Every structure is written in structure tokens, then in C-alpha cells.
Short mmCIF file of C-alpha atoms in Angstrom, two decimals:
data_model
loop_
_atom_site.label_atom_id
_atom_site.label_comp_id
_atom_site.label_asym_id
_atom_site.label_seq_id
_atom_site.Cartn_x
_atom_site.Cartn_y
_atom_site.Cartn_z
CA MET A 1 -2.85 -35.81 46.68
CA ASN A 2 0.11 -34.16 44.48
CA ILE A 3 3.52 -33.07 45.35
CA ALA A 4 4.82 -30.90 42.72
CA PRO A 5 7.46 -28.94 42.30
CA MET A 6 8.11 -26.29 45.37
CA PRO A 7 11.15 -25.60 47.63
CA VAL A 8 11.40 -27.59 50.83
CA GLY A 9 13.29 -26.35 53.67
CA GLY A 10 12.78 -24.74 57.39
CA GLY A 11 10.16 -21.94 58.11
CA ALA A 12 7.40 -20.81 55.59
CA ARG A 13 8.82 -18.66 52.74
CA SER A 14 11.79 -17.53 54.77
CA TYR A 15 14.30 -20.14 53.88
CA THR A 16 17.15 -21.29 51.88
CA PRO A 17 15.21 -24.31 49.89
CA LEU A 18 17.17 -27.43 50.23
CA ILE A 19 15.92 -28.48 46.69
CA PRO A 20 14.89 -25.15 44.10
CA ALA A 21 11.43 -24.54 42.91
CA ILE A 22 11.11 -24.97 39.32
CA ALA A 23 12.61 -21.35 38.41
CA GLY A 24 15.67 -22.22 40.63
CA LEU A 25 16.27 -25.40 39.33
CA THR A 26 16.24 -23.94 35.94
CA GLU A 27 18.61 -21.16 36.69
CA GLN A 28 21.14 -23.70 38.10
CA VAL A 29 20.81 -26.32 35.38
CA ARG A 30 21.57 -23.46 32.80
CA ARG A 31 24.65 -22.47 34.96
CA ALA A 32 25.79 -26.37 34.82
CA CYS A 33 25.34 -26.16 31.13
CA VAL A 34 27.13 -23.24 30.42
CA ASP A 35 29.91 -24.06 32.57
CA ALA A 36 30.54 -27.65 31.20
CA ASN A 37 30.19 -26.02 27.49
CA PRO A 38 29.99 -22.10 26.57
CA ARG A 39 28.58 -22.87 23.45
CA PHE A 40 25.31 -23.88 25.43
CA GLU A 41 25.10 -20.54 26.32
CA ASP A 42 23.62 -19.43 23.13
CA ALA A 43 21.92 -22.53 22.62
CA TRP A 44 19.38 -22.31 25.69
CA GLU A 45 18.88 -18.61 24.90
CA GLN A 46 17.49 -19.81 21.82
CA LEU A 47 15.75 -22.48 23.78
CA VAL A 48 14.02 -20.11 25.86
CA GLN A 49 13.08 -17.95 22.76
CA ALA A 50 11.59 -21.07 21.10
CA CYS A 51 9.43 -21.99 23.87
CA VAL A 52 8.31 -18.63 24.54
CA ALA A 53 7.37 -18.32 20.56
CA ARG A 54 5.48 -21.49 21.64
CA LYS A 55 3.40 -19.72 24.37
CA GLN A 56 5.07 -22.11 26.78
CA ASP A 57 6.74 -21.01 30.44
CA PRO A 58 10.73 -21.48 29.35
CA HIS A 59 11.20 -23.39 32.48
CA ILE A 60 13.58 -26.49 32.45
CA GLU A 61 10.34 -29.11 31.52
CA SER A 62 9.54 -27.34 28.80
CA LEU A 63 13.29 -26.61 27.52
CA LEU A 64 14.41 -30.32 27.52
CA GLY A 65 11.04 -31.29 26.00
CA LEU A 66 11.79 -29.04 23.15
CA LEU A 67 15.25 -30.14 23.01
CA ARG A 68 14.32 -33.73 22.92
CA MET A 69 11.42 -32.74 20.35
CA THR A 70 14.33 -31.59 17.65
CA THR A 71 16.99 -33.68 18.70
CA ALA A 72 14.17 -36.45 17.25
CA ALA A 73 13.40 -34.41 14.70
CA MET A 74 16.69 -33.44 13.04
CA ILE A 75 18.96 -35.76 10.68
CA PRO A 76 22.35 -36.42 11.72
CA THR A 77 23.95 -33.80 9.11
CA ALA A 78 21.57 -31.02 10.23
CA THR A 79 22.29 -27.96 12.96
CA GLY A 80 19.12 -27.08 15.73
CA PHE A 81 19.93 -24.19 17.89
CA GLY A 82 23.13 -23.74 16.25
CA LEU A 83 24.38 -26.94 17.75
CA SER A 84 25.03 -29.84 15.70
CA SER A 85 23.34 -33.07 16.59
CA ALA A 86 26.09 -35.03 18.83
CA ASP A 87 26.30 -31.60 20.70
CA LEU A 88 22.78 -31.80 21.16
CA GLY A 89 22.33 -35.11 22.66
CA THR A 90 25.51 -33.84 24.86
CA LEU A 91 23.25 -30.47 25.81
CA GLU A 92 20.66 -33.07 26.79
CA ARG A 93 22.45 -35.54 28.84
CA THR A 94 24.28 -32.68 30.75
CA ILE A 95 20.69 -31.25 31.55
CA GLN A 96 19.74 -34.70 32.76
CA VAL A 97 22.44 -35.18 35.05
CA SER A 98 22.37 -31.38 36.28
CA ILE A 99 19.06 -31.99 37.50
CA ALA A 100 19.73 -35.55 38.86
CA THR A 101 22.20 -34.01 40.96
CA ILE A 102 20.42 -31.63 42.18
CA ALA A 103 17.20 -33.31 43.16
CA SER A 104 19.83 -35.50 45.38
CA PRO A 105 21.12 -33.43 48.39
CA SER A 106 23.06 -36.05 50.25
CA GLU A 107 21.75 -37.30 53.75
CA GLU A 108 23.72 -34.64 56.21
CA ASP A 109 22.14 -31.68 54.20
CA ILE A 110 18.93 -33.17 54.67
CA PRO A 111 17.31 -31.35 57.93
CA ALA A 112 15.67 -33.58 60.67
CA ASP A 113 12.60 -31.67 60.74
CA LEU A 114 11.74 -31.93 57.23
CA PRO A 115 8.51 -31.13 56.12
CA HIS A 116 7.90 -34.53 54.41
CA ARG A 117 8.21 -35.75 58.07
CA GLU A 118 5.23 -33.85 58.99
CA PHE A 119 3.56 -35.34 55.80
CA ALA A 120 4.59 -38.92 56.62
CA ASP A 121 3.22 -38.76 60.18
CA TRP A 122 0.04 -37.91 58.53
CA VAL A 123 -0.16 -40.74 56.20
CA ARG A 124 0.21 -43.25 59.18
CA ASN A 125 -1.74 -42.03 61.52
CA ALA A 126 -5.28 -40.35 59.84
CA SER A 127 -7.77 -42.69 59.19
CA ARG A 128 -9.14 -43.70 56.19
CA GLY A 129 -11.18 -46.38 54.06
CA HIS A 130 -8.55 -46.27 51.27
CA PRO A 131 -4.78 -45.84 50.51
CA VAL A 132 -3.20 -42.70 50.02
CA GLU A 133 -2.16 -42.36 46.80
CA VAL A 134 0.87 -39.30 45.89
CA PHE A 135 1.16 -37.96 42.28
CA THR A 136 4.39 -35.83 42.05
CA THR A 137 6.18 -34.58 39.56
CA ASN A 138 9.39 -34.16 41.85
CA TYR A 139 12.42 -36.07 40.76
CA ASP A 140 13.77 -36.66 44.77
CA VAL A 141 13.08 -39.01 46.54
CA LEU A 142 12.13 -37.16 49.54
CA ILE A 143 8.49 -38.40 49.75
CA GLU A 144 9.61 -41.98 49.51
CA ARG A 145 12.55 -41.64 52.35
CA SER A 146 10.20 -40.01 55.10
CA LEU A 147 7.66 -42.71 54.58
CA GLU A 148 10.12 -45.14 54.99
CA LEU A 149 11.51 -43.33 57.70
CA ALA A 150 7.97 -43.30 59.51
CA ARG A 151 7.65 -47.16 58.48
CA VAL A 152 4.84 -46.43 56.11
CA PRO A 153 5.03 -48.97 53.56
CA VAL A 154 4.84 -47.75 50.02
CA PHE A 155 4.19 -49.42 46.46
CA ASP A 156 5.48 -47.36 43.67
CA GLY A 157 5.31 -49.90 40.59
CA PHE A 158 8.74 -51.92 40.85
CA VAL A 159 8.54 -54.92 41.94
CA GLY A 160 11.61 -57.14 42.92
CA SER A 161 14.27 -57.00 45.62
CA HIS A 162 17.99 -56.39 43.48
CA ARG A 163 17.15 -54.37 40.92
CA PRO A 164 13.59 -53.58 40.95
CA TYR A 165 11.69 -52.73 37.50
CA PHE A 166 8.69 -51.08 36.79
CA LEU A 167 5.84 -53.19 36.62
CA PRO A 168 3.22 -51.35 34.00
CA SER A 169 0.26 -53.74 35.11
CA ALA A 170 1.02 -53.36 39.06
CA VAL A 171 0.13 -49.69 38.65
CA ALA A 172 -3.32 -50.70 37.46
CA SER A 173 -3.90 -53.57 39.99
CA ARG A 174 -5.50 -53.09 43.19
CA GLU A 175 -3.00 -55.41 44.95
CA ALA A 176 -1.45 -53.92 48.34
CA ALA A 177 -4.38 -51.87 48.76
CA GLU A 178 -3.35 -51.27 52.59
CA TRP A 179 0.10 -49.33 51.10
CA THR A 180 0.87 -45.80 50.59
CA ARG A 181 1.28 -45.18 46.37
CA VAL A 182 3.91 -43.02 45.35
CA TRP A 183 3.57 -42.13 41.62
CA LYS A 184 5.98 -40.58 39.91
CA ILE A 185 5.06 -39.10 36.78
CA HIS A 186 7.96 -37.18 35.69
CA GLY A 187 10.52 -39.42 36.56
CA SER A 188 12.99 -40.04 39.28
CA VAL A 189 16.64 -39.90 40.37
CA ASN A 190 16.94 -43.14 41.53
CA TRP A 191 15.36 -44.53 38.10
CA ALA A 192 17.42 -45.58 35.35
CA ALA A 193 16.76 -47.24 31.53
CA GLU A 194 18.09 -50.33 30.71
CA SER A 195 17.73 -52.76 27.99
CA GLN A 196 14.70 -54.93 29.19
CA GLY A 197 13.15 -51.89 31.06
CA THR A 198 13.00 -48.92 33.93
CA VAL A 199 14.75 -50.12 37.14
CA ARG A 200 15.07 -48.34 40.62
CA GLY A 201 18.33 -47.95 42.30
CA GLU A 202 20.49 -46.39 44.52
CA GLY A 203 22.93 -43.25 43.96
CA VAL A 204 22.45 -40.90 41.09
CA PRO A 205 22.27 -42.41 38.16
CA ASP A 206 22.89 -40.68 34.65
CA GLY A 207 18.80 -38.83 34.76
CA SER A 208 17.87 -41.11 31.44
CA MET A 209 14.93 -41.43 33.31
CA ILE A 210 14.14 -37.45 33.82
CA LEU A 211 10.76 -37.29 31.91
CA PRO A 212 9.05 -34.10 32.03
CA SER A 213 7.31 -34.75 28.83
CA HIS A 214 5.08 -36.84 26.71
CA LEU A 215 7.48 -36.84 23.79
CA LYS A 216 8.28 -40.27 21.95
CA TYR A 217 10.74 -42.30 23.99
CA ASP A 218 11.74 -46.12 23.33
CA GLU A 219 9.41 -48.20 25.17
CA SER A 220 11.71 -48.87 27.87
CA ARG A 221 11.27 -44.76 28.78
CA LYS A 222 7.68 -44.12 27.53
CA MET A 223 6.09 -47.31 29.91
CA PRO A 224 6.52 -45.53 32.92
CA TYR A 225 4.87 -41.93 32.15
CA LEU A 226 2.15 -43.27 30.00
CA ALA A 227 1.10 -46.10 33.17
CA LEU A 228 1.13 -43.46 35.50
CA MET A 229 -0.57 -40.48 33.78
CA ASP A 230 -3.42 -43.51 33.18
CA ARG A 231 -3.17 -44.39 36.72
CA LEU A 232 -3.83 -40.43 37.61
CA ALA A 233 -6.93 -40.42 35.20
CA MET A 234 -8.53 -43.50 36.84
CA CYS A 235 -8.10 -41.73 40.45
CA VAL A 236 -9.46 -38.29 39.33
CA SER A 237 -12.67 -39.83 37.54
CA ARG A 238 -12.95 -42.55 40.31
CA VAL A 239 -17.04 -41.97 42.19
CA SER A 240 -16.26 -39.25 45.17
CA SER A 241 -12.57 -39.04 44.48
CA VAL A 242 -10.68 -36.47 46.32
CA LEU A 243 -7.12 -35.22 45.41
CA VAL A 244 -5.26 -32.19 46.94
CA THR A 245 -2.51 -30.67 44.56
CA CYS A 246 0.18 -28.59 46.74
CA GLY A 247 2.19 -26.23 44.94
CA TYR A 248 1.68 -27.24 41.65
CA SER A 249 1.09 -24.30 39.04
CA TRP A 250 -1.19 -25.83 36.21
CA GLY A 251 2.01 -25.35 34.10
CA ASP A 252 1.73 -28.78 32.51
CA GLN A 253 -0.77 -29.16 29.65
CA HIS A 254 -1.11 -32.80 29.77
CA ILE A 255 -1.69 -33.43 33.81
CA ASN A 256 -3.74 -30.67 33.09
CA ALA A 257 -6.10 -31.90 30.73
CA THR A 258 -6.24 -35.43 32.82
CA LEU A 259 -7.37 -33.61 35.66
CA LEU A 260 -9.76 -31.59 34.23
CA SER A 261 -11.34 -34.27 32.12
CA GLY A 262 -12.18 -36.50 35.51
CA LEU A 263 -13.79 -33.39 36.72
CA GLU A 264 -15.90 -33.34 33.84
CA SER A 265 -16.58 -37.33 33.72
CA THR A 266 -17.54 -37.78 37.11
CA ALA A 267 -19.35 -34.72 39.04
CA SER A 268 -19.04 -36.08 42.87
CA SER A 269 -15.16 -35.96 42.22
CA ALA A 270 -13.45 -33.09 43.50
CA ILE A 271 -9.90 -31.22 43.31
CA PHE A 272 -8.40 -28.76 45.87
CA ALA A 273 -5.93 -26.71 44.43
CA LEU A 274 -3.38 -25.44 47.02
CA VAL A 275 -1.31 -22.89 45.14
CA TYR A 276 1.86 -21.25 46.47
CA ASP A 277 1.87 -18.44 44.15
CA ASP A 278 -0.94 -15.72 43.78
CA ILE A 279 -3.43 -15.79 41.29
CA HIS A 280 -5.74 -13.39 39.45
CA THR A 281 -8.27 -13.32 36.91
CA ASP A 282 -5.68 -14.32 34.06
CA SER A 283 -4.26 -17.10 35.99
CA HIS A 284 -4.43 -20.72 34.10
CA VAL A 285 -5.81 -22.04 37.25
CA VAL A 286 -8.18 -19.58 37.60
CA ARG A 287 -9.79 -20.14 34.25
CA CYS A 288 -10.19 -23.68 35.14
CA ALA A 289 -11.86 -23.51 37.94
CA GLU A 290 -14.23 -20.88 36.66
CA LYS A 291 -14.92 -23.73 34.16
CA HIS A 292 -15.21 -26.41 36.57
CA TRP A 293 -17.43 -25.76 40.17
CA ASN A 294 -15.76 -28.82 41.77
CA LEU A 295 -12.16 -27.66 41.24
CA THR A 296 -11.62 -25.50 44.24
CA VAL A 297 -8.24 -23.06 43.92
CA ILE A 298 -6.92 -21.92 47.08
CA GLY A 299 -4.53 -19.13 46.51
CA PRO A 300 -2.57 -17.05 49.13
CA ASN A 301 -4.26 -13.77 48.25
CA SER A 302 -7.61 -14.98 47.36
CA GLY A 303 -9.41 -18.02 46.12
CA VAL A 304 -12.00 -19.75 43.56
CA ILE A 305 -15.04 -21.65 44.98
CA ARG A 306 -17.88 -23.08 43.20
CA GLY A 307 -16.70 -20.83 40.23
CA GLN A 308 -16.44 -17.37 42.25
CA LEU A 309 -12.85 -15.25 42.21
CA ALA A 310 -12.76 -13.55 45.41
CA ASP A 311 -10.06 -11.77 48.43
CA TRP A 312 -9.90 -14.00 51.51
CA GLU A 313 -11.42 -12.42 54.12
CA VAL A 314 -12.40 -13.15 58.18
CA ASP A 315 -14.72 -11.45 60.38
CA THR A 316 -13.24 -9.84 63.37
CA GLY A 317 -16.09 -8.19 64.90
CA PRO A 318 -17.05 -8.29 68.27
CA GLY A 319 -18.27 -11.99 69.87
CA VAL A 320 -16.63 -13.48 66.98
CA VAL A 321 -14.77 -16.89 67.83
CA ALA A 322 -11.85 -17.61 65.21
CA ALA A 323 -12.19 -21.34 65.96
CA GLY A 324 -10.43 -24.01 63.59
CA ARG A 325 -7.01 -25.20 62.34
CA LEU A 326 -7.87 -23.48 59.20
CA VAL A 327 -7.31 -20.14 60.63
CA LYS A 328 -4.27 -20.17 61.77
CA TYR A 329 -3.06 -20.43 58.59
CA PHE A 330 -4.63 -17.22 57.34
CA THR A 331 -2.42 -14.11 57.90
CA PRO A 332 -4.85 -11.16 58.90
CA ASP A 333 -4.83 -7.54 57.19
CA PRO A 334 -7.32 -5.35 58.91
CA VAL A 335 -9.36 -3.34 57.14
CA SER A 336 -9.29 0.38 58.62
CA GLY A 337 -13.06 0.68 59.87
CA SER A 338 -14.21 -2.28 59.03
CA SER A 339 -15.08 -5.52 61.46
CA THR A 340 -12.95 -7.77 58.54
CA SER A 341 -9.72 -8.55 57.60
CA THR A 342 -8.27 -9.44 54.22
CA GLY A 343 -5.19 -11.70 54.31
CA ARG A 344 -2.93 -14.87 52.74
CA VAL A 345 -3.55 -18.00 52.95
CA ASN A 346 -0.13 -20.17 52.52
CA LEU A 347 -1.00 -23.31 52.20
CA GLY A 348 0.18 -23.62 48.57
CA ASP A 349 3.62 -23.85 50.46
CA PHE A 350 4.47 -27.66 51.47
CA ASN A 351 6.14 -26.73 54.61
CA VAL A 352 2.97 -24.99 55.85
CA PHE A 353 0.69 -27.43 54.64
CA ALA A 354 2.42 -30.32 55.53
CA GLU A 355 2.29 -28.22 59.53
CA PHE A 356 -1.50 -28.35 58.91
CA LEU A 357 -1.53 -32.07 58.29
CA ALA A 358 0.26 -33.01 61.09
CA SER A 359 -1.81 -30.98 63.64
CA MET A 360 -4.69 -33.47 62.57
CA THR A 361 -3.09 -36.68 63.98
CA SER A 362 -2.46 -37.20 67.43
CA SER A 363 1.66 -37.86 66.93
CA ARG A 364 2.25 -34.01 66.81
CA PRO A 365 0.45 -32.36 70.43
CA GLY A 366 0.06 -29.14 70.59
CA ARG A 367 0.44 -28.36 66.89
CA ALA A 368 -3.59 -28.39 66.49
#
């Protein structure tokens, strides 16, 4: 299960997000940087142009990765994007702190009906032979918070009681098999870098463990990323494994490479990609699914099943009974003069997906 960057909040696609998706987060961080130093505005635009030239989507993760790569390659007296080496360092720290702040809503601002609660209910109540493994690129702690409120035991690679520290060998271990595992590939707002490694604590630290790239870090910051990517590779390549991605846009080349390599190495593994935005013939995830038949894509407007892209269609003719839970999440659009309907499937919206999961457990009566 992969809960990727996307808004969360009230009703599906009709809410003000508690934490913005990647585009909204990028804009909020941009404004915070410009407010901190007006000279950062021009540097930001140059970073965007540089990302576009590299054929990268200029969202905050690409921008931060490029900024770090540029800073690491500069000599102290040089300039980059119109800024000195010192100013580039300040820009990076401003971005980190802004991300950590935006992704850390106060407790009183978190609604009681957060979809993560429904997800946690499903984790707690659904029968399974193996523990759930949650891989997320989100920085917030909403998943951990909701699992804890549902009294679901969680292991996230950290050990200890006072200042839990990241232990790479524990990630690969088979210990605590009955615990749900939460792997935060891009770091977390409650992680911090210390001299002896990465620790997890309370509050909003300096954002130093926001890790949206594979670029060079010192060993203390590099290790969580590498260990968690290895874990993802192991899970996807496991015989008969099933991974569901929700809201993930398939925009991270390194995660994509890991997922597709796993599909290629183990024919019995499968990935179901629940995509938030409409898909089309030149969507990257569609091109991947056309080459990998064990990757099924469920987009709002269309899907890719066994390498074939097509729009959704439901038979609504006389005598046809629309049964089953999935029909509830199909918004029909009748075709004039036909017994079929085209429509949209919004399972890539985490609000909708969490409700769908909750409908499969006995803890939420009347939702099925």
C-alpha cells in the first residue's frame, strides 16, 4: 500500500485540503521563500526553468533535488541561480522548514472524520496472512497518528524509547511480523538528523530529513532513503505480492524504476495504480502499464488492464443488476440511445479509497 502526495480532507474533490497536494505545496513553499527573501523569487524561477529544461516536472521535490545538486557541486566563491553559495544554503533551509511547517497541522485543525481513520480501521479489522506494509512519500504523520488512535501496532524502522533512532538492519528484518509497517521513503516532519544518525521525535524540527531525492547526502541522511528503497524493491519482487498505489502520480523516476523492476523480476506480483488525475495515451503510467501487464491502472476517466487503455463503461440495460461495492464509486454518464454508461472512477482520491476500504470491514456498518 502506497499513500502518496495528495490532498486529504472532507468530501471527495469538494474540500479544502488539510495538507495540499504536490502542486499546492510547491506554491505555498514558493510564497514562503519569497516572503523570507525577495531575491529568492528570481532564483526560484530559474530553478523552475532548469527543471523544465531537464524534462522534470517543476514541483517542490524536483526543485529541492536540483537545488541540492547545484549547491553540492559549487565552489564556495561561485554563484548559482543568481545566489551565492551561502544564500543557496539559506534557500534550502527555508524550503525545508516551510515543508515541515505546512505538513504539520495543529491537532485542533485535524478533523475527526479524517480518511486516514477509515484506513486505520481497515488495517485493524481486515483478515490477512501477512502484515500490511505502507510505503508513503508524504512527510506528514497522519497515517501514524490514525493507526495509533485505532490501536494498531506500528513499526517504522526506528528503535528505542527516549530518542528512537533509525536502524537500517531492522528494516530488512522479519521481526515484529504482526505489526503494520510504515515506511516513509522521502522522510518525515518528525525526523531529525543528529551526529550519530536519524532520530524520531516530537514537534516540527528543521526539516533536515525531508529527502525527496536520491542525491548525495552525508551518511546519516542517506541511509534511511537507501534502506527504505531496498525494502520497497524486496516487497514488490516477492512472489505473489500485491501493491496498491493511491494518488501516486508516477512522477518519481527512482521509485518507478524500483516498482517496474519488481514487476519484471516476478511475473506473479501485481501493482494496482489508483490515479487521482485523468490519464491519457501519453501519461507516463499508461506507457508503463502498456509494457507491463501486471500493472493495472485505474484512472478517473479511463483504465489500463492487461496493457489495454479504455474508458470505463457499465451495462445499464434492462435486467442488469449493478451489484458490488465498486459500483458505488462509479459516477455514471449515460450514453444517449445506448444501454451503457460511461463515467468516472475516483478511487485515486484517498478520501474515496479510504471509504471503500472501510466498507469492507465490519467496523463501519451501513457503509457497504
